[in-house]
Every structure is written in structure tokens, then in C-alpha cells.
Short mmCIF file of C-alpha atoms in Angstrom, two decimals:
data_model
loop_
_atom_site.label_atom_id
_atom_site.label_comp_id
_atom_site.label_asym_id
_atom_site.label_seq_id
_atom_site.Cartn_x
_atom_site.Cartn_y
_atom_site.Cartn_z
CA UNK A 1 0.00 0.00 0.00
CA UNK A 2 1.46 3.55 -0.56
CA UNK A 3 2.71 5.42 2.01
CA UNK A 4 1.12 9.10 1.15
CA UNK A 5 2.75 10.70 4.02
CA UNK A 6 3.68 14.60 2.86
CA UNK A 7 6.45 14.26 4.99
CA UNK A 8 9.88 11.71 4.94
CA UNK A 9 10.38 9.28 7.24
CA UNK A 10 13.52 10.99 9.95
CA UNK A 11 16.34 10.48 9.98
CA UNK A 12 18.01 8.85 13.14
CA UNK A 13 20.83 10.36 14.71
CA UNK A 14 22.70 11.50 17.72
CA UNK A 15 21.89 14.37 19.65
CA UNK A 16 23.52 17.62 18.99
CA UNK A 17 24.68 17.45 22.92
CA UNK A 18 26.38 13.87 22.11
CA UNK A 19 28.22 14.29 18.82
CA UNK A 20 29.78 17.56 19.29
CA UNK A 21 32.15 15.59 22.19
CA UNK A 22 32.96 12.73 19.21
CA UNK A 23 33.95 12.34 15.35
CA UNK A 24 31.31 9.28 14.68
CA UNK A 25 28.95 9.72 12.21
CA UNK A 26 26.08 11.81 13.04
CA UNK A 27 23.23 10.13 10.73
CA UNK A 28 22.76 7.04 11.93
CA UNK A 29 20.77 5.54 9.31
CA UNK A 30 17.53 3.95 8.07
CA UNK A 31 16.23 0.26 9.65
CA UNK A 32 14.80 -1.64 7.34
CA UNK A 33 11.14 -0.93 8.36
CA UNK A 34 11.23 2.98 7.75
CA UNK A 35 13.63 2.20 4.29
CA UNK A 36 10.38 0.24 3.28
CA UNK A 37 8.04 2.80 4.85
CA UNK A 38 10.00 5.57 2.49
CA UNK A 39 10.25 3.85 -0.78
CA UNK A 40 6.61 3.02 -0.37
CA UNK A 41 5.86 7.07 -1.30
CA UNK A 42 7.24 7.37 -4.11
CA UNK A 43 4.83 7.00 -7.06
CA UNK A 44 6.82 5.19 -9.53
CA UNK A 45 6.47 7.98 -12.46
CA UNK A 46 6.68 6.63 -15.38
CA UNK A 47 8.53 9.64 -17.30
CA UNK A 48 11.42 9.10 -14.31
CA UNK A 49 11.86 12.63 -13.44
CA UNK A 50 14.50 12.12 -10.44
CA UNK A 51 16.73 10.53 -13.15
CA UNK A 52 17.08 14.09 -14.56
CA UNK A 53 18.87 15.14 -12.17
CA UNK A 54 21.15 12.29 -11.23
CA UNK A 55 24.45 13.34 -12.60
CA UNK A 56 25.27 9.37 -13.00
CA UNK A 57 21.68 8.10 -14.36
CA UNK A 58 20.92 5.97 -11.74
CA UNK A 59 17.22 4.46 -12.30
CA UNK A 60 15.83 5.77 -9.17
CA UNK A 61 12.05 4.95 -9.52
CA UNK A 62 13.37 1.06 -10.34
CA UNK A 63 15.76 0.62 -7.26
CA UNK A 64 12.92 2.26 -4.93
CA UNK A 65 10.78 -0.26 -6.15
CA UNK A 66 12.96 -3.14 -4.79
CA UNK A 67 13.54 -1.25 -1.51
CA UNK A 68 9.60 -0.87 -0.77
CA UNK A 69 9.43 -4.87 -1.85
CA UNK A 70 12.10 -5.48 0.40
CA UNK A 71 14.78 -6.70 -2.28
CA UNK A 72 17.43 -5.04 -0.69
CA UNK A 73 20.26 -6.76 -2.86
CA UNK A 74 17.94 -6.45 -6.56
CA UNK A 75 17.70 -2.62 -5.29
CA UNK A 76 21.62 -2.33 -5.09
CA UNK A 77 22.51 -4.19 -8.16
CA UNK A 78 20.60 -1.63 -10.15
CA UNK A 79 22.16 1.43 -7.89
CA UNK A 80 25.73 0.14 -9.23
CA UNK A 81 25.15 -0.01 -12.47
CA UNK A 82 25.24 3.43 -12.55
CA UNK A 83 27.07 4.47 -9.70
CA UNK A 84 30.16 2.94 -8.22
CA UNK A 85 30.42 4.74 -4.88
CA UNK A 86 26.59 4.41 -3.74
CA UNK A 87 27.55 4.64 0.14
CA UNK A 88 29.50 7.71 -0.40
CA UNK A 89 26.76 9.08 -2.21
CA UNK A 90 24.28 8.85 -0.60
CA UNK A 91 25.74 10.50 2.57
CA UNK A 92 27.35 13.89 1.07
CA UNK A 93 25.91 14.25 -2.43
CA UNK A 94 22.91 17.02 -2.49
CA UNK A 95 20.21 15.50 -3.56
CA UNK A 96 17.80 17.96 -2.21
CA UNK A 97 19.32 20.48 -5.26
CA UNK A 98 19.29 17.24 -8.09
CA UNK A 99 17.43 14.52 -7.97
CA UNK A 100 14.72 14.96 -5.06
CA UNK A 101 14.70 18.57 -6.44
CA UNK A 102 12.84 16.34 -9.55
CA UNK A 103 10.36 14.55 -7.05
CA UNK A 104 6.87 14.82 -7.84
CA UNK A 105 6.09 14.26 -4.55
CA UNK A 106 7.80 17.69 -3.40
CA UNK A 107 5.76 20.23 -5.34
CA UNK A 108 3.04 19.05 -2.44
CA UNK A 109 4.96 17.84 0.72
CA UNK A 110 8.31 16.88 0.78
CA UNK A 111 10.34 14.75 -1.73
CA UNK A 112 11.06 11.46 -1.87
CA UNK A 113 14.36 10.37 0.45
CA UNK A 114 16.05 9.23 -2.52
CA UNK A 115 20.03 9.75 -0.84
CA UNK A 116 19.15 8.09 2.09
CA UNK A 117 17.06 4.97 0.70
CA UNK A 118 20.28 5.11 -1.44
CA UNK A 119 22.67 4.96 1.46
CA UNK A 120 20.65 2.18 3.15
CA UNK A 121 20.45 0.19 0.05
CA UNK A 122 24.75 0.11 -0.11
CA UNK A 123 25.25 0.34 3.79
CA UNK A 124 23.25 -3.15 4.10
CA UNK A 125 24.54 -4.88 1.01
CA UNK A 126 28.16 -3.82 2.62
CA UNK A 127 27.37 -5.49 6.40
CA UNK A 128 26.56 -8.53 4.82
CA UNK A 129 28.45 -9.05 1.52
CA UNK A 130 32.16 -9.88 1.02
CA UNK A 131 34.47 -7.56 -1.39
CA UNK A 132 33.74 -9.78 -4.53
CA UNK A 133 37.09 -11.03 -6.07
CA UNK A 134 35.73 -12.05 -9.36
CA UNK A 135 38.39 -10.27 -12.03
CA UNK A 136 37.34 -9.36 -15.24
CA UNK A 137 39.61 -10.15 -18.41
CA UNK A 138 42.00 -8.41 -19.50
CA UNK A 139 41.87 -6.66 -22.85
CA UNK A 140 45.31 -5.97 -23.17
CA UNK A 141 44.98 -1.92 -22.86
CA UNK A 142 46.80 -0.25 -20.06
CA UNK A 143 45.39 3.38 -18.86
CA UNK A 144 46.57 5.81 -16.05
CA UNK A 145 44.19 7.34 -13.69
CA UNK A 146 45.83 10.93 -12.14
CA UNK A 147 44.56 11.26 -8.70
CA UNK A 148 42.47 9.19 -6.26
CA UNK A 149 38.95 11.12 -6.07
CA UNK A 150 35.52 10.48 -6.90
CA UNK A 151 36.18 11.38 -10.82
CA UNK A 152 39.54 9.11 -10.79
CA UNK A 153 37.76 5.91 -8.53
CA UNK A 154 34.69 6.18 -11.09
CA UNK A 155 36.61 6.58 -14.18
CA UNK A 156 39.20 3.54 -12.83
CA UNK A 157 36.56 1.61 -12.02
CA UNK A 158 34.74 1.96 -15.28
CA UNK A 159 37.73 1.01 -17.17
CA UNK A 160 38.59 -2.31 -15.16
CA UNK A 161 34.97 -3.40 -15.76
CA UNK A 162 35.98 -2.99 -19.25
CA UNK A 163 38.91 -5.48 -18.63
CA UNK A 164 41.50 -2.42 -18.81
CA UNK A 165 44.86 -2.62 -16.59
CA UNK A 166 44.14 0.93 -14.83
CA UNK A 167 46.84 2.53 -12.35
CA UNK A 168 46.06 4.92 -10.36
CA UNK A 169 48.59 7.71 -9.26
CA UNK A 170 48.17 9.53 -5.68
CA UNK A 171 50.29 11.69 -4.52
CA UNK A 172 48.93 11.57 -0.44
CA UNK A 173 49.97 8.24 1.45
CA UNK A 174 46.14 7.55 1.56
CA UNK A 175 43.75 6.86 -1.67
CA UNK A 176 40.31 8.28 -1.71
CA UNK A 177 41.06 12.30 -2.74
CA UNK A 178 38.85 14.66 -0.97
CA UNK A 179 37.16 11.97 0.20
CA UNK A 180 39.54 10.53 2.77
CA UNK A 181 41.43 14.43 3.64
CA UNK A 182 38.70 16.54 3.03
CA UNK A 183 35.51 15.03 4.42
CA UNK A 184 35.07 14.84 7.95
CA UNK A 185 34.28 11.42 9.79
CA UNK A 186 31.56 12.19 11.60
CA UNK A 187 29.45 12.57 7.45
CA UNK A 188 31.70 10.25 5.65
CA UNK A 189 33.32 7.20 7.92
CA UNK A 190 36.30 6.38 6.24
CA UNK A 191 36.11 2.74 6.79
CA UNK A 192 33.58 3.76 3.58
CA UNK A 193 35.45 4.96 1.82
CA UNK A 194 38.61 2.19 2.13
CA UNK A 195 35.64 -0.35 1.24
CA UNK A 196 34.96 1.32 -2.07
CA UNK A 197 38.71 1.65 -3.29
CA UNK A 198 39.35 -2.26 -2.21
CA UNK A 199 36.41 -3.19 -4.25
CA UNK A 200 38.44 -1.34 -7.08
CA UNK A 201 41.58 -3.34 -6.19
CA UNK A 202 39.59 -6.61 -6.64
CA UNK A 203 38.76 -5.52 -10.41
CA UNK A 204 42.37 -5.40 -10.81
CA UNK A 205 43.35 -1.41 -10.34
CA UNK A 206 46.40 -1.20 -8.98
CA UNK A 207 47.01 2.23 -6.32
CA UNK A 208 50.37 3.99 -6.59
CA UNK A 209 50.86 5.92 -3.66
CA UNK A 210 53.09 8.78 -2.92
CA UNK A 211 53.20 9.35 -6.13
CA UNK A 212 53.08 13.40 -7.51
CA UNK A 213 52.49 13.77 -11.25
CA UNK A 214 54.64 16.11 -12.23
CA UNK A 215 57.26 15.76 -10.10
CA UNK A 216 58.04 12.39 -9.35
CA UNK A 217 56.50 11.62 -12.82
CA UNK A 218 55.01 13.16 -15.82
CA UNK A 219 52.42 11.99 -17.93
CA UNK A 220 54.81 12.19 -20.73
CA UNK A 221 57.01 9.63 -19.10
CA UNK A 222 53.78 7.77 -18.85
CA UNK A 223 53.15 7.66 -22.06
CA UNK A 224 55.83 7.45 -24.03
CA UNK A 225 58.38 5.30 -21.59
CA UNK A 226 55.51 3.51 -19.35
CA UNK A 227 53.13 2.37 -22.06
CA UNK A 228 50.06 3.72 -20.82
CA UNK A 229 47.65 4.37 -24.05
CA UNK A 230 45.29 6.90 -22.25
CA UNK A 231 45.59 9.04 -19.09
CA UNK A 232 42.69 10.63 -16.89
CA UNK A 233 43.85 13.85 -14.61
CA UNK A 234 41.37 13.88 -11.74
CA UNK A 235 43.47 15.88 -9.71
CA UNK A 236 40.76 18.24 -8.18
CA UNK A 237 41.39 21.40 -7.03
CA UNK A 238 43.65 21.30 -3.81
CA UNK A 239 45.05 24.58 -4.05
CA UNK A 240 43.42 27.05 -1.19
CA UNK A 241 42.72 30.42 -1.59
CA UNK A 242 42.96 33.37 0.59
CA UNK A 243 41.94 36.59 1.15
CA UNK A 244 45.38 38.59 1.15
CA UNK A 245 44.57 41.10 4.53
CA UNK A 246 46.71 42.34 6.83
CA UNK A 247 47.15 38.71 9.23
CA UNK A 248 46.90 35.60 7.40
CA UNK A 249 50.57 35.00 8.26
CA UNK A 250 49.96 34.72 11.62
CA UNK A 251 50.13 31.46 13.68
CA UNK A 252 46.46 30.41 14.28
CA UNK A 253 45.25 30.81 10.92
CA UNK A 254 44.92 27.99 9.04
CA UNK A 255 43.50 27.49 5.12
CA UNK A 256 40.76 24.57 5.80
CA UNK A 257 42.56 22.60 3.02
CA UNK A 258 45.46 21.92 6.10
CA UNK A 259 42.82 21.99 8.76
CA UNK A 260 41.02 19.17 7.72
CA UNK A 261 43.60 17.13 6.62
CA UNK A 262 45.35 17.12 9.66
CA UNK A 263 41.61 16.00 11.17
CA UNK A 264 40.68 13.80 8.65
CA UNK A 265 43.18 12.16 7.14
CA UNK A 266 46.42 12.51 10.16
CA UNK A 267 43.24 12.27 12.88
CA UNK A 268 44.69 15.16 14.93
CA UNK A 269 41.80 14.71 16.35
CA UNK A 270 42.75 11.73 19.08
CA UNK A 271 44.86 12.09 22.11
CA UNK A 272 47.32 10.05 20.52
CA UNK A 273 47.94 11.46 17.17
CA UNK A 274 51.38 12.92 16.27
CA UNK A 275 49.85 15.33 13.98
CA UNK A 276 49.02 18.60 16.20
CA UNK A 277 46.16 20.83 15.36
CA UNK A 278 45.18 23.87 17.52
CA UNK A 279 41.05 25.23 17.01
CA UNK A 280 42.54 27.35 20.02
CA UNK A 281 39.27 28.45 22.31
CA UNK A 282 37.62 31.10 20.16
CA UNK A 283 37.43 30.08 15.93
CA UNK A 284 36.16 32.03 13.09
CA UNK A 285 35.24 30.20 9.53
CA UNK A 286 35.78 32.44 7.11
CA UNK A 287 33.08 31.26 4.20
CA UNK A 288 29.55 29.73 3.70
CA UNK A 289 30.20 26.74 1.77
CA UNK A 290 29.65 22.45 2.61
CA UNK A 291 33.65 23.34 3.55
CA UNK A 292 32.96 25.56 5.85
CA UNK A 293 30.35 23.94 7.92
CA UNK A 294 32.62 21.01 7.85
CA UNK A 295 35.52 22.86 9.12
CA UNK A 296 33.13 24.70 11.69
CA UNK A 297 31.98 21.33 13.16
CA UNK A 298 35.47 20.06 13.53
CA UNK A 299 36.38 23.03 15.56
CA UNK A 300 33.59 22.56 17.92
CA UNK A 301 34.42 19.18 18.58
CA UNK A 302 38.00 20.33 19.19
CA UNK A 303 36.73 22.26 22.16
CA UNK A 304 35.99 26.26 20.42
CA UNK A 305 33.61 28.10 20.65
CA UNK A 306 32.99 28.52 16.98
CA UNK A 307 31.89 31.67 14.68
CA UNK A 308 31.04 31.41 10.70
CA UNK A 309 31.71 35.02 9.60
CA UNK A 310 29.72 35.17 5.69
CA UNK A 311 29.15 38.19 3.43
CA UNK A 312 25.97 37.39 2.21
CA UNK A 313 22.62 36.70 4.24
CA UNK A 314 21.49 33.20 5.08
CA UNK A 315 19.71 33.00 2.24
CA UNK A 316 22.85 32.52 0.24
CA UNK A 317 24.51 30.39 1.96
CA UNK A 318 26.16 27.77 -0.92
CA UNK A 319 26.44 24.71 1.53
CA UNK A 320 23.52 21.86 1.46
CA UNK A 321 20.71 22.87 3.88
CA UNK A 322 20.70 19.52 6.14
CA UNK A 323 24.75 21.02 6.38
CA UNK A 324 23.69 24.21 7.86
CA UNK A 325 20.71 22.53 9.93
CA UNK A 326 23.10 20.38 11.98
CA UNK A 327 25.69 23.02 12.37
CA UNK A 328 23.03 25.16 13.79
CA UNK A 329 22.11 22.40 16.26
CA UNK A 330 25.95 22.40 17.19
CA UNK A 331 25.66 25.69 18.73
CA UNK A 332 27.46 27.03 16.17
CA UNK A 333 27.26 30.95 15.85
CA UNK A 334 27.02 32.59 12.27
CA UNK A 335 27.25 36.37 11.35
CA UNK A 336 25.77 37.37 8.04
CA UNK A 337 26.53 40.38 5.86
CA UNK A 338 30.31 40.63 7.69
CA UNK A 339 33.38 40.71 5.59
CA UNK A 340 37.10 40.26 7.73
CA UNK A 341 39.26 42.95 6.42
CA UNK A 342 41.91 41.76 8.96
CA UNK A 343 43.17 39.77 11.56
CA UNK A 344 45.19 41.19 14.68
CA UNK A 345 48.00 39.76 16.29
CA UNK A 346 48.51 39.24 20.22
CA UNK A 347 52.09 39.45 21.50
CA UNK A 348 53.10 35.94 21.11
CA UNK A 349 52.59 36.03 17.38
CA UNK A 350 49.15 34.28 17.22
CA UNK A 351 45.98 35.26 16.16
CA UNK A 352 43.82 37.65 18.70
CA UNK A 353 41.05 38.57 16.49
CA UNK A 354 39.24 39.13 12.91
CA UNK A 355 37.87 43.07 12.07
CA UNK A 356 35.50 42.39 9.16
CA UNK A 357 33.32 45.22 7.84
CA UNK A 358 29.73 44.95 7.81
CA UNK A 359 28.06 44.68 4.90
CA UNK A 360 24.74 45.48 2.30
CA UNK A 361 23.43 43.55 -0.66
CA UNK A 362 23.20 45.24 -4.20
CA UNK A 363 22.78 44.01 -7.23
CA UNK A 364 22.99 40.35 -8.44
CA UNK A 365 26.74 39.15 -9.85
CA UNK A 366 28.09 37.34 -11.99
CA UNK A 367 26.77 34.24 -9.66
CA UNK A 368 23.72 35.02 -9.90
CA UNK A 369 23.53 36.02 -6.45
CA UNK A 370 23.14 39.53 -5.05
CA UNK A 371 26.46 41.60 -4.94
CA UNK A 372 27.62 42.09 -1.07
CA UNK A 373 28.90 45.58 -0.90
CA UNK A 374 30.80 47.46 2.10
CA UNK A 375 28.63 49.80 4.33
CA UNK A 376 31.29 52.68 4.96
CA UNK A 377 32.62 53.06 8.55
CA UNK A 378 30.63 49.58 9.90
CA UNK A 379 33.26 47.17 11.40
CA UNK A 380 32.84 44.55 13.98
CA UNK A 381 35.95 43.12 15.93
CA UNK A 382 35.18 39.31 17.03
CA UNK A 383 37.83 37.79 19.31
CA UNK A 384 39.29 35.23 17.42
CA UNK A 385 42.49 32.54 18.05
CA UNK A 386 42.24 30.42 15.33
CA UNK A 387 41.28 31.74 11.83
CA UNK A 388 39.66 28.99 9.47
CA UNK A 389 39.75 30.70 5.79
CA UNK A 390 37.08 28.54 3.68
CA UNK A 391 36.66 30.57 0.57
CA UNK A 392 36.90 28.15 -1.96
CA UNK A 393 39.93 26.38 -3.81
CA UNK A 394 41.32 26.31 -7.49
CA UNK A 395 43.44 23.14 -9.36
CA UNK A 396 47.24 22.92 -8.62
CA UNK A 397 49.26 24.27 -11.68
CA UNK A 398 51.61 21.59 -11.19
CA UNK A 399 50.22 19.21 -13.82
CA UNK A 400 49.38 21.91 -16.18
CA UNK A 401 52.64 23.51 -16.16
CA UNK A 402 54.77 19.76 -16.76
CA UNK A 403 52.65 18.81 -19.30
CA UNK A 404 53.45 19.75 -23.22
CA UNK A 405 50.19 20.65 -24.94
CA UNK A 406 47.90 20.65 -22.19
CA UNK A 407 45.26 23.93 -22.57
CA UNK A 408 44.12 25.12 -19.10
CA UNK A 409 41.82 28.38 -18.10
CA UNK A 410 43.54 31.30 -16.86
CA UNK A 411 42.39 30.34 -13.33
CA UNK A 412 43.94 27.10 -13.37
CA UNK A 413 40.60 24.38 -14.91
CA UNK A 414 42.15 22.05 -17.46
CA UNK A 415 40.45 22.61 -20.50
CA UNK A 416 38.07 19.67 -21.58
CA UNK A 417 35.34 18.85 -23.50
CA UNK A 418 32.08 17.29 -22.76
CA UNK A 419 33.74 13.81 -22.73
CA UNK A 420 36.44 15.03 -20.77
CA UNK A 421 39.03 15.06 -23.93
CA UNK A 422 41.77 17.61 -23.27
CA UNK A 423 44.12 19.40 -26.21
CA UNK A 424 46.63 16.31 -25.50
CA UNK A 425 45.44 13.22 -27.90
CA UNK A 426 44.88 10.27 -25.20
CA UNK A 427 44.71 12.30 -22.07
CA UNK A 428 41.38 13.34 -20.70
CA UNK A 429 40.52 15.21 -17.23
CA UNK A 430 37.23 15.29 -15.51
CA UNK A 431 35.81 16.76 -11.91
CA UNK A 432 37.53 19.36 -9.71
CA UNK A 433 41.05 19.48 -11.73
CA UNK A 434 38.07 20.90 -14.84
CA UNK A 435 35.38 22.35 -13.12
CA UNK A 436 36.77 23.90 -9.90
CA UNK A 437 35.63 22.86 -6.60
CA UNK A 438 32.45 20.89 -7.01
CA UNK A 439 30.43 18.15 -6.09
CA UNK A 440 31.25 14.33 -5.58
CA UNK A 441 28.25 13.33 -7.70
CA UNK A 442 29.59 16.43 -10.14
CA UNK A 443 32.68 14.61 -10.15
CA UNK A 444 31.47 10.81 -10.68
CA UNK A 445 29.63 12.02 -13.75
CA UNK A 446 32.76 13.74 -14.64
CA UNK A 447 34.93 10.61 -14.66
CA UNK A 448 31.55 8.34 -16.04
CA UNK A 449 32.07 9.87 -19.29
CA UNK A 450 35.68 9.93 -19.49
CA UNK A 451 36.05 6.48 -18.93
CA UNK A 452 33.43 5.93 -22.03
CA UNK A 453 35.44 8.19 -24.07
CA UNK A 454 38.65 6.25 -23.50
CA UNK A 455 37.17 2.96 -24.24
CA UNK A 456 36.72 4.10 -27.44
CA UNK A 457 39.75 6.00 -28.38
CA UNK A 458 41.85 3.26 -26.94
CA UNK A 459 39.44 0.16 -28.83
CA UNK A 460 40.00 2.45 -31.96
CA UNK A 461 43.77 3.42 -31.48
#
């Protein structure tokens, strides 16, 4: 019978007062009954709207139909298809802005919970099935994969299905990209993660770590010396940027590309770790972005009290609603309309606080968004010993600048087509290293289509 509830099913999770003292993962998940209970409202449209807006195609409308029969395992056979990181998925992508933005059912109540019916679906097949070990044959090709992300594990994973010997260069001593540094624990486990990239090594991809194209190789070498036929730069876009005020020298004040590394991937985070990080008692997050929240949250649980300084009003905030939602619950402070313009020093050298001028909207830019502009001789001074700057990130020039041929933007993208085919015959780029910071899902589709593409050029070669 369908479940014509105007409302989703919630949910579970811990309490704002528990998870702010730990790094576990704050959703807790679906049980089978309210998976069931979920899948049950959606109306099985026959024109598959949702699918519009899934970056990777996955037939939503069929898979919820297993789930609400209770054919878990038929339900994640036709998620992977499609999509070869499902858990990840469908804990950070935003559906609520692509495929449940689709949902008939939200023009009168809310939509469908496709992410999480899709995070059930791969969180159950993954308690009870074993990494399967079945290898497919090799076609004799050989292709490099540059980088370890969600565009470089989809496009590697792709290409091994094909029977392709894929490699896969990273230059961190961890695989997974963004993924394992960038994401904290507490949304993305990343015992996830690890389970998704050893799936990969069972089709046969082999992971070179410590490994930075460019420097301790170039794709040159791997073409012409190491035999590789066709190379994939999914490098993302790793490169922080800053404001350039008076301050940002200063001990204390971190881009969140290093904070949340040392968290997430050097786990700064427990009393044992050799890594040392220091949210020092009073933080500021400089930004408004899924980054920003992240880094926000990680400070909190690090012991700060915890400020998100933004230029815009809440309205604007980029970062995923059910992002800002639990970062309220955190007790995390945010002011709007406030710009830092510096950041003052106390006598030891570290940070002491951030001066930001107040500001007004105006005018839309070239974002779309309305234009924050200063309001002459407003300034706020908030007290302030670590500095967080989360305003956004562009690709390293490193590959770019090593590689003969290779057209990039002036900010840094890698110039590609729609099938990810860059001015270097054979070498294609997809995700962050193209785009600029993105999505995962963004990324995924990114990498889906490059991996086509090189089928092709290699089959016809």
C-alpha cells in the first residue's frame, strides 16, 4: 500500500549534545522498516523525473521499487550499475538540489528520500556481503588514472569493468582524494570509503601511492616510456585560496585545506595522534560553503567556541541545507553580511582577532547572487584565536605547467570537452582538476564519461 505521508520518514541520529564531544557519524541511518516505509511514497512515475537530475543516471524509480518490496540486494545491483560509490553518495551528495529537487512528490509535501534509501540500500549490502574477487579479463589496454577522487575511482573503475589494466597515481599516502582528507568522519566514515577503493583493487586497479604527477613523474614519461595508451587527470582542485589582509601570516590561521587534513586524514583529532592541530578556544570560519560547515563542526568538537563570519545573508549560503541545519544544532554561531578585512595579532605572534566590515546587498553578480557591498565606517571586531579561511579552492598548476600541450583556463581548470578530452590526444581530465571545486556526484559524472570516451579511443587506437 502507498505510504502518502507529505512528509519523509527521519532520519536517526545522535543528539547535537552527544556528537559535538565525538567524530562518529552523526546520521545514523535507516532500519529496514522505515527504508520500506520511504520507498513506499514514491509513485513510480513513469517519465522518471528524479533521473534528470542524477548526474550518473541511476534508475531511481526502479531501485525504490525493490527497496519498498524489500529486495534489498535487486535494489543495489541496479544502484551500481550506474554508480560505483553508492555509500558515499548517498551521505554527502545534495540530492535535495538534483534529484529529489525532480520529485513529484515535493511540489506538495516533501520529496522522496532518494540519498538516504540510497545509502541504506549500499550500507546493508556492505554489512553482509564480502568484497567480490571475481576479475574481469583483461583486454590488453593499459590506462593511467591521475589522482584518487571520486572522478579518478569512477573513471578507474569503469575502465577495469571494461577489462582495462588501470593505475592509479596519488600523490597523499592515503587513496580516496577529498574523500579521505577533506571530508570529515563524523558525514563520511572512512572505513567507507577504504571499502569502495578495495572493491576497485579486486577488479584489478592497482594504487600507486606517494606518487606526484609532475614531479616524481610526468604523464609524458607515462606515455611514451611507461606504455600507458590513455591518461585521466582527476586531480581536483587542492590549491586554497585566501583573502590577502593584513594577518593571514599569523600562527592560528589555518586554510581549511590543512585543517582538515590534519583531522581527517592525520586524525589530529585523538589524544594520541602525532599530527598537532590547535582550534585554540575562540574560531572564526571564514566562508559559507559544505567546507565551511565542515571545518566549523570540527572546531567545535576540538573544544571552540565557533563563529562562521559570511558576506551574504542566510539566504545565500552555498552549503547543502541539512549542512547548515546540523551546524546550527551544534551551537554554532554565524554572522551574516560581515566581511574580515583583517586579523590582529597578540604578543606571542598568534591570532587575537578578525575586524571584518559589515556589509549590504546590491545588485545580483556574476553568480547570480546579489552583490555584497561594504557599508562605509561599519566594522565589527570578534575575538578570534584560530582563523579557518574557507573561501573556496582552485586546481594545482603543477600538472598543467609539466605537461606539453595541455590547454588550461587562466584560473587554473584544465580545459576539456564534454567527454572530458583535453588538447593532449589520449589524455582526458574530468571533476575538480576541470570544473573547480564541485560536487562528488559532479565529479562521478565527470569521470563516467571519461572512462566511455577512453574505451573508445583506446578500442580504436
Amino acid at each position: 500500500m502507498a505510504n502518502m505521508s507529505l512528509e519523509k520518514n527521519k532520519m536517526p541520529a545522535q543528539s547535537p549534545e552527544e556528537r559535538i564531544k565525538n567524530f562518529s557519524e552523526v546520521a545514523l541511518g535507516y532500519t529496514e522498516e522505515q527504508a520500506i516505509d520511504e520507498a513506499k511514497r514514491c509513485l513510480n512515475c513513469k517519465n522518471k523525473p528524479c533521473v534528470t537530475g542524477c548526474p550518473v543516471q541511476i534508475d531511481i524509480p526502479a531501485f525504490i521499487a525493490e527497496v519498498a518490496e524489500g529486495r534489498f540486494e535487486e535494489a543495489y545491483k541496479i544502484i551500481t550499475k550506474s554508480s560505483s560509490l553508492p555509500a558515499v553518495c548517498g551521505r554527502v551528495c545534495p540530492q535535495e538540489t538534483q534529484c529529489e529537487s525532480k520529485c513529484v512528490r515535493g511540489a506538495k509535501g516533501e520529496p522522496v528520500a532518494i540519498g538516504r534509501l540510497e545509502r541504506f540500500v549500499a550500507d546493508r549490502h556492505n554489512s553482509l556481503a564480502e568484497i567480490s574477487t571475481e576479475k574481469p579479463a583483461s583486454n590488453g589496454h593499459k590506462a593511467a588514472v591521475i589522482g584518487s577522487g571520486p572522478s579518478s575511482l569512477t573513471c578507474a573503475g569503469d575502465l577495469a569493468k571494461k577489462g582495462y589494466d588501470v593505475t592509479v597515481f596519488e600523490a597523499l599516502h592515503v587513496a580516496g582524494g577529498v574523500l579521505s582528507y577533506g571530508i570529515p568522519e563524523f558525514r563520511l566514515p572512512k572505513s567507507i570509503v577504504q571499502r569502495e577503493i578495495e572493491g576497485l583493487k579486486a577488479l584489478g586497479v592497482k594504487i600507486e601511492t606517494n606518487t606526484v604527477v609532475g614531479k616524481t613523474v610526468s604523464i609524458d614519461e607515462l606515455m611514451d616510456e611507461e606504455g600507458f595508451e590513455s591518461v585521466f587527470i582527476g586531480s581536483g582542485a587542492g590549491l586554497p585560496r585566501f583573502m590577502n589582509i593584513p594577518g593571514e601570516n599569523l600562527n592560528g590561521v589555518y586554510s581549511t585545506n590543512e585543517f582538515l587534513t590534519r583531522i581527517n586524514l592525520m586524525k589530529a583529532y585523538k589524544s594520541d595522534s602525532t599530527t598537532p592541530i590547535n582550534a585554540g578556544t575562540k574560531a572564526v570560519i571564514v566562508g559559507g560553503g559544505n567546507v565551511a560547515m565542515d571545518a566549523a563542526r570540527c572546531a567545535k568538537r576540538l573544544g571552540a567556541d565557533v563563529t562562521i563570519v559570511y558576506r551574504r545573508t542566510e539566504k545565500e549560503l552555498p552549503a547543502r541545507a541539512e549542512e547548515i541545519e546540523h551546524t546550527k544544532e551544534e551551537g554554532i554561531k554565524f554572522e551574516f553580511l560581515t566581511n574580515p578585512v583583517e586579523i590582529t595579532a597578540s604578543e606571542n605572534g598568534w591570532a587575537k582577532s578578525v575586524i571584518c566590515q559589515k556589509m549590504e546587498l546590491s545588485e545580483p553578480d556574476a553568480s547570480g547572487r546579489a552583490k555584497p557591498v561594504p557599508i562605509e565606517g561599519a566594522f565589527v571586531e570578534i575575538e578570534a584565536d584560530c582563523v579557518i579561511m574557507s573561501i573556496g579552492t582552485s586546481p594545482n598548476p603543477l600538472i598543467k605547467s609539466t605537461t606539453e600541450g595541455l590547454a588550461a583556463q587562466s584560473w587554473g581548470g584544465i580545459i576539456a570537452d564534454e567527454n572530458g578530452l583535453t588538447s593532449r590526444e589520449g589524455v582526458y581530465a574530468g571533476g575538480d582538476a576541470v570544473t573547480g571545486a564541485a560536487t562528488v556526484i559532479l565529479a562521478m559524472g565527470a569521470g563516467k564519461k571519461a572512462a566511455a570516451a577512453m574505451d573508445e579511443y583506446m578500442k580504436n587506437k
